[in-house]
Short mmCIF file of C-alpha atoms in Angstrom, two decimals:
data_model
loop_
_atom_site.label_atom_id
_atom_site.label_comp_id
_atom_site.label_asym_id
_atom_site.label_seq_id
_atom_site.Cartn_x
_atom_site.Cartn_y
_atom_site.Cartn_z
CA MET A 9 138.09 96.66 53.41
CA LYS A 10 139.86 95.80 56.78
CA PHE A 11 138.54 92.97 59.04
CA HIS A 12 137.70 94.06 62.75
CA LYS A 13 139.85 92.05 65.13
CA GLU A 14 136.71 91.67 66.96
CA GLY A 15 135.26 89.31 64.36
CA TYR A 16 138.53 86.66 64.98
CA THR A 17 136.71 83.82 67.55
CA SER A 18 133.55 84.23 64.95
CA LEU A 19 136.07 83.75 62.02
CA ALA A 20 137.56 80.40 63.98
CA LEU A 21 134.19 79.11 64.96
CA VAL A 22 133.00 78.72 61.09
CA VAL A 23 136.20 77.25 59.80
CA LEU A 24 136.15 75.20 62.69
CA LEU A 25 132.49 74.22 61.86
CA PHE A 26 133.24 73.76 58.47
CA PHE A 27 136.06 70.99 58.87
CA LEU A 28 133.70 69.41 61.80
CA LEU A 29 130.96 69.23 58.92
CA SER A 30 133.33 68.07 56.47
CA ALA A 31 135.00 65.35 58.69
CA ILE A 32 131.64 63.78 59.98
CA ALA A 33 130.01 63.91 56.52
CA HIS A 34 132.96 62.15 54.90
CA TYR A 35 132.85 59.74 57.82
CA TYR A 36 129.50 58.91 57.34
CA ASP A 37 129.31 58.43 53.35
CA GLY A 38 126.74 61.40 53.16
CA GLY A 39 127.59 61.86 49.41
CA ALA A 40 127.93 64.71 46.99
CA GLY A 41 124.55 66.59 47.70
CA VAL A 42 124.90 66.83 51.27
CA LYS A 43 128.66 68.19 51.14
CA TRP A 44 127.78 70.66 48.24
CA LEU A 45 125.13 71.58 51.23
CA ILE A 46 127.91 72.09 53.68
CA TYR A 47 129.75 74.11 51.72
CA ILE A 48 126.92 76.28 50.89
CA LEU A 49 126.00 76.68 54.70
CA CYS A 50 129.34 77.72 55.81
CA ALA A 51 129.89 79.89 52.99
CA VAL A 52 126.68 81.66 53.91
CA LEU A 53 128.00 82.16 57.54
CA LEU A 54 131.48 83.09 55.89
CA LEU A 55 129.71 85.78 54.35
CA VAL A 56 127.51 86.79 57.43
CA VAL A 57 130.67 87.45 59.52
CA LEU A 58 133.09 89.65 57.33
CA PHE A 59 130.00 91.40 56.64
CA LEU A 60 129.01 91.77 60.49
CA PHE A 61 132.84 92.80 61.75
CA ARG A 62 133.93 94.44 58.82
CA SER A 63 136.15 98.15 59.13
CA PRO A 64 136.06 100.17 56.32
CA SER A 65 139.36 102.50 56.21
CA ARG A 66 138.08 106.38 57.11
CA LEU A 67 140.01 108.86 55.59
CA LEU A 68 139.82 111.48 59.03
CA LYS A 69 140.65 114.94 58.48
CA PRO A 70 140.91 115.89 62.48
CA ASN A 71 139.28 119.41 62.85
CA ASP A 72 138.75 121.10 66.26
CA ASN A 73 135.88 123.10 65.38
CA VAL A 74 133.75 120.17 64.52
CA LEU A 75 132.22 117.32 66.39
CA LEU A 76 132.38 114.15 63.88
CA SER A 77 129.94 111.56 64.07
CA PRO A 78 130.74 108.64 66.60
CA ALA A 79 128.42 106.06 65.08
CA ASP A 80 127.50 104.75 61.64
CA GLY A 81 123.48 104.61 61.44
CA LYS A 82 120.60 106.99 61.42
CA ILE A 83 119.78 109.68 63.53
CA VAL A 84 116.61 108.97 65.23
CA ALA A 85 115.88 111.75 67.57
CA MET A 86 117.14 115.15 68.06
CA GLU A 87 115.86 117.36 71.43
CA GLU A 88 116.70 119.64 74.29
CA VAL A 89 117.41 118.56 77.56
CA GLU A 90 118.68 119.29 80.76
CA GLU A 91 121.43 117.79 82.37
CA ALA A 92 122.15 117.08 85.99
CA ASN A 93 124.01 120.41 86.44
CA GLN A 94 121.23 122.20 84.65
CA ASP A 95 122.83 122.98 81.50
CA ARG A 96 120.47 122.93 78.58
CA ARG A 97 121.94 120.74 75.83
CA LEU A 98 121.24 119.19 72.49
CA LYS A 99 120.85 115.28 72.74
CA VAL A 100 121.23 113.80 69.22
CA SER A 101 120.49 109.88 69.24
CA ILE A 102 122.07 107.45 66.52
CA LEU A 103 120.51 104.05 66.21
CA THR A 104 123.49 101.25 64.84
CA SER A 105 121.56 98.61 63.15
CA PRO A 106 123.00 95.24 62.73
CA LEU A 107 123.67 96.21 59.06
CA ASP A 108 125.58 99.07 60.13
CA VAL A 109 129.55 99.71 61.17
CA HIS A 110 129.72 99.05 64.64
CA SER A 111 132.72 100.52 65.29
CA TYR A 112 132.01 103.76 67.82
CA ARG A 113 134.62 106.66 67.58
CA SER A 114 135.96 109.69 69.04
CA PRO A 115 133.69 112.97 67.96
CA LEU A 116 136.74 115.06 69.10
CA SER A 117 139.95 115.41 70.36
CA GLY A 118 140.68 115.78 74.27
CA GLU A 119 140.37 113.38 77.13
CA VAL A 120 138.11 110.95 78.85
CA VAL A 121 137.16 112.77 82.01
CA SER A 122 134.62 109.95 83.00
CA PHE A 123 133.78 106.26 81.73
CA GLN A 124 131.27 104.52 83.64
CA GLN A 125 130.70 101.02 82.10
CA THR A 126 127.68 99.21 84.04
CA SER A 127 126.81 95.56 83.32
CA GLY A 128 123.02 96.90 82.06
CA ASN A 129 122.80 100.01 79.77
CA PRO A 130 124.07 102.12 79.27
CA SER A 131 127.24 102.94 79.70
CA ARG A 132 127.89 106.60 79.97
CA LEU A 133 131.26 108.31 78.95
CA ILE A 134 132.37 112.20 79.06
CA LEU A 135 135.02 113.32 76.94
CA VAL A 136 136.24 117.11 77.36
CA ALA A 137 138.09 119.14 74.18
CA LYS A 138 141.04 120.73 73.85
CA ASP A 139 138.49 124.09 74.24
CA SER A 140 137.00 122.73 77.44
CA SER A 141 133.80 121.66 75.44
CA ARG A 142 132.29 118.97 77.38
CA ILE A 143 130.29 115.82 75.52
CA ALA A 144 128.34 113.43 77.39
CA MET A 145 127.77 110.06 75.50
CA ASN A 146 125.57 107.32 76.76
CA ILE A 147 126.03 103.63 74.87
CA ALA A 148 123.35 101.26 75.17
CA SER A 149 124.12 97.94 73.27
CA ALA A 150 122.02 95.18 72.31
CA SER A 151 121.21 93.21 75.71
CA VAL A 152 123.91 90.24 75.31
CA PRO A 153 126.76 89.79 77.62
CA GLY A 154 129.82 90.52 76.36
CA SER A 155 128.79 91.87 73.25
CA THR A 156 130.43 95.48 73.59
CA SER A 157 134.10 95.70 73.75
CA TYR A 158 135.31 99.27 75.10
CA TYR A 159 139.06 100.67 74.09
CA ILE A 160 139.32 103.49 76.89
CA LYS A 161 139.99 104.11 80.22
CA GLU A 162 139.69 107.21 82.68
CA LYS A 163 142.07 110.41 81.98
CA GLN A 164 143.29 108.74 78.78
CA SER A 165 143.89 111.24 76.03
CA ILE A 166 142.08 110.62 72.57
CA LYS A 167 142.22 111.67 69.29
CA GLN A 168 139.45 112.58 66.66
CA GLY A 169 138.28 109.51 65.18
CA GLU A 170 140.17 107.05 67.43
CA GLU A 171 137.94 103.85 68.15
CA LEU A 172 136.19 103.79 71.36
CA ALA A 173 134.34 100.89 71.46
CA PHE A 174 132.86 97.77 69.42
CA LEU A 175 128.94 96.96 69.38
CA ARG A 176 128.77 93.61 68.15
CA PHE A 177 124.94 93.72 67.39
CA GLY A 178 124.31 97.37 67.12
CA GLY A 179 123.14 100.07 69.54
CA ARG A 180 121.62 103.37 70.20
CA LEU A 181 123.85 106.22 70.87
CA ASP A 182 122.98 109.40 72.65
CA LEU A 183 125.09 112.36 72.59
CA PHE A 184 124.41 115.28 74.45
CA LEU A 185 125.92 118.71 72.58
CA PRO A 186 127.82 121.46 74.45
CA PRO A 187 125.76 124.80 74.34
CA THR A 188 128.17 126.09 71.62
CA ALA A 189 127.47 123.40 69.31
CA LEU A 190 125.65 124.31 66.15
CA ALA A 191 123.89 121.16 64.66
CA ASN A 192 124.26 120.05 61.22
CA VAL A 193 122.39 117.16 60.77
CA LYS A 194 118.66 116.33 61.38
CA VAL A 195 116.54 113.24 62.02
CA GLY A 196 116.49 110.69 59.39
CA ASP A 197 120.17 111.61 58.30
CA GLN A 198 122.74 108.77 57.95
CA VAL A 199 125.96 109.43 59.04
CA ALA A 200 129.01 107.82 59.29
CA ALA A 201 131.42 107.88 62.09
CA GLY A 202 134.63 109.80 61.69
CA THR A 203 133.43 111.21 58.46
CA THR A 204 130.25 112.80 59.10
CA VAL A 205 130.19 116.23 60.56
CA LEU A 206 127.68 116.46 63.14
CA ALA A 207 127.66 119.66 64.82
CA LYS A 208 129.91 123.14 64.48
CA LEU A 209 131.42 124.52 67.57
CA THR A 210 131.21 127.88 68.47
CA SER A 211 133.50 130.17 70.69
#
């Protein structure tokens, strides 16, 4: 289990808080009870930070014939929708709770052909696989400024399982599957980014 780089600031703040409170307690001679309260409080905060910013190692096996789940969470909706180009596509919605791992990964190997990051929600991302399969993703994060970090740009080549973004408080991802995709999940399923096969691509 690794610690995600996005958590370094939060970790530093917890350490700083510990030393600050310890110094105040020592200066005012708060006694053993106050010091133990500080230790317990900071230990709890430390455990929360380590949990929220955990980054488990995933044994990725790239496969151009499948789409891997881009996020950890629960499948909350699946429905056919009509995209702007009038294509009928299956929309798969994944809800990432604050208790899930918050890294979002690429479901396929290919290229980022479009990336629209907005100040509001959601941000829209379009990926194209090597076989020209087109996938659109809408990422809606918690409405907290600076809560989402993206690691991609347009025209960038990406590998299946490569990290696309980190959502500090979780969020919702809508994935629009290409017409050649056959869903391998159902509503209510728990999925893991980079390991769960979300759909199989057919020719």
